[in-house]
Amino acid sequence: MQTILALDLTGTSESDGWIKNLVTEPLASNMNVFVNLTYTILAILAILTAYRIYSNWQSGSSENTVSEISRWMLGMVLCIVLLAGLKAWMAANPVGTGGVEFNFE
């Protein structure tokens, strides 16, 4: 296996130290805050979208209310699953001191 691209996210060289200090460490150390913020934003968007669907349904301007509701529910479930997967992945694979290496074959 040949490494085509290798990124050092821990900032051992001078050129990429900002990635570690400004992105990787704050995100990894505050993952629970990031996930809770994203859940809060999703909840607000879900309420606004549900209100829009409800008002269109009551005014009669929407012919596909069931499809709008199913797309709304599928979007919320997909976002929650992706966030839970991200949280589990970050817990199982923390960024180590050696950085992250991306291998493209």
Short mmCIF file of C-alpha atoms in Angstrom, two decimals:
data_model
loop_
_atom_site.label_atom_id
_atom_site.label_comp_id
_atom_site.label_asym_id
_atom_site.label_seq_id
_atom_site.Cartn_x
_atom_site.Cartn_y
_atom_site.Cartn_z
CA MET A 1 0.00 0.00 0.00
CA GLN A 2 1.43 3.32 -1.04
CA THR A 3 0.64 6.54 0.79
CA ILE A 4 -0.27 9.25 -1.68
CA LEU A 5 -1.36 11.93 0.77
CA ALA A 6 -0.36 12.20 4.41
CA LEU A 7 -1.66 14.96 6.63
CA ASP A 8 -0.23 15.56 10.06
CA LEU A 9 -3.15 16.93 12.06
CA THR A 10 -1.17 17.16 15.27
CA GLY A 11 1.02 19.98 14.00
CA THR A 12 4.51 18.53 14.41
CA SER A 13 5.78 20.73 11.59
CA GLU A 14 5.60 24.51 11.55
CA SER A 15 3.49 24.77 8.41
CA ASP A 16 0.38 22.96 9.67
CA GLY A 17 0.35 23.68 13.40
CA TRP A 18 -2.76 25.84 13.03
CA ILE A 19 -4.84 22.78 12.09
CA LYS A 20 -4.08 21.19 15.45
CA ASN A 21 -4.55 24.33 17.53
CA LEU A 22 -7.66 25.72 15.81
CA VAL A 23 -9.55 22.69 14.49
CA THR A 24 -8.53 19.26 15.72
CA GLU A 25 -7.95 19.76 19.43
CA PRO A 26 -10.94 22.05 20.11
CA LEU A 27 -13.31 19.77 18.19
CA ALA A 28 -11.98 16.57 19.76
CA SER A 29 -11.93 17.95 23.29
CA ASN A 30 -15.41 19.50 23.01
CA MET A 31 -17.21 16.81 21.03
CA ASN A 32 -20.11 16.65 23.50
CA VAL A 33 -20.67 20.41 23.18
CA PHE A 34 -20.54 20.18 19.38
CA VAL A 35 -23.03 17.30 19.32
CA ASN A 36 -25.41 19.06 21.74
CA LEU A 37 -25.22 22.28 19.71
CA THR A 38 -26.01 20.35 16.54
CA TYR A 39 -28.95 18.60 18.24
CA THR A 40 -30.27 22.00 19.34
CA ILE A 41 -29.97 23.45 15.83
CA LEU A 42 -31.69 20.36 14.40
CA ALA A 43 -34.52 20.69 16.91
CA ILE A 44 -35.09 24.34 15.97
CA LEU A 45 -35.04 23.50 12.26
CA ALA A 46 -37.40 20.57 12.84
CA ILE A 47 -39.89 22.79 14.65
CA LEU A 48 -39.73 25.45 11.92
CA THR A 49 -40.16 22.86 9.17
CA ALA A 50 -43.03 21.18 11.01
CA TYR A 51 -44.74 24.56 11.36
CA ARG A 52 -44.28 25.24 7.65
CA ILE A 53 -45.75 21.85 6.74
CA TYR A 54 -48.65 22.37 9.16
CA SER A 55 -49.46 25.86 7.85
CA ASN A 56 -49.33 24.65 4.23
CA TRP A 57 -51.57 21.74 5.14
CA GLN A 58 -54.13 23.97 6.91
CA SER A 59 -54.19 26.51 4.09
CA GLY A 60 -54.60 23.79 1.47
CA SER A 61 -51.63 24.96 -0.59
CA SER A 62 -49.82 21.63 -0.27
CA GLU A 63 -51.02 18.58 -2.18
CA ASN A 64 -48.30 16.22 -0.95
CA THR A 65 -48.52 16.59 2.82
CA VAL A 66 -47.72 12.95 3.51
CA SER A 67 -44.58 13.04 1.35
CA GLU A 68 -43.45 16.27 3.02
CA ILE A 69 -43.91 14.73 6.47
CA SER A 70 -42.07 11.56 5.47
CA ARG A 71 -39.15 13.55 4.01
CA TRP A 72 -39.02 15.65 7.17
CA MET A 73 -38.98 12.55 9.39
CA LEU A 74 -36.38 10.80 7.22
CA GLY A 75 -34.15 13.88 7.33
CA MET A 76 -34.33 14.10 11.10
CA VAL A 77 -33.62 10.39 11.55
CA LEU A 78 -30.70 10.57 9.12
CA CYS A 79 -29.18 13.56 10.93
CA ILE A 80 -29.51 11.88 14.32
CA VAL A 81 -27.94 8.66 13.02
CA LEU A 82 -25.05 10.56 11.43
CA LEU A 83 -24.42 12.51 14.64
CA ALA A 84 -24.52 9.36 16.75
CA GLY A 85 -22.10 7.71 14.32
CA LEU A 86 -19.75 10.68 14.46
CA LYS A 87 -19.81 10.68 18.24
CA ALA A 88 -19.14 6.92 18.39
CA TRP A 89 -16.37 7.17 15.81
CA MET A 90 -14.64 9.99 17.68
CA ALA A 91 -14.88 8.02 20.93
CA ALA A 92 -13.40 4.90 19.32
CA ASN A 93 -10.76 6.63 17.17
CA PRO A 94 -9.35 9.68 18.93
CA VAL A 95 -6.70 11.69 17.10
CA GLY A 96 -3.40 10.45 18.43
CA THR A 97 -0.04 12.11 18.65
CA GLY A 98 1.02 10.66 15.30
CA GLY A 99 -1.63 12.50 13.33
CA VAL A 100 -4.04 11.13 10.76
CA GLU A 101 -2.86 9.53 7.55
CA PHE A 102 -5.11 9.31 4.50
CA ASN A 103 -4.27 6.45 2.12
CA PHE A 104 -5.68 6.47 -1.39
CA GLU A 105 -5.11 3.36 -3.47
#
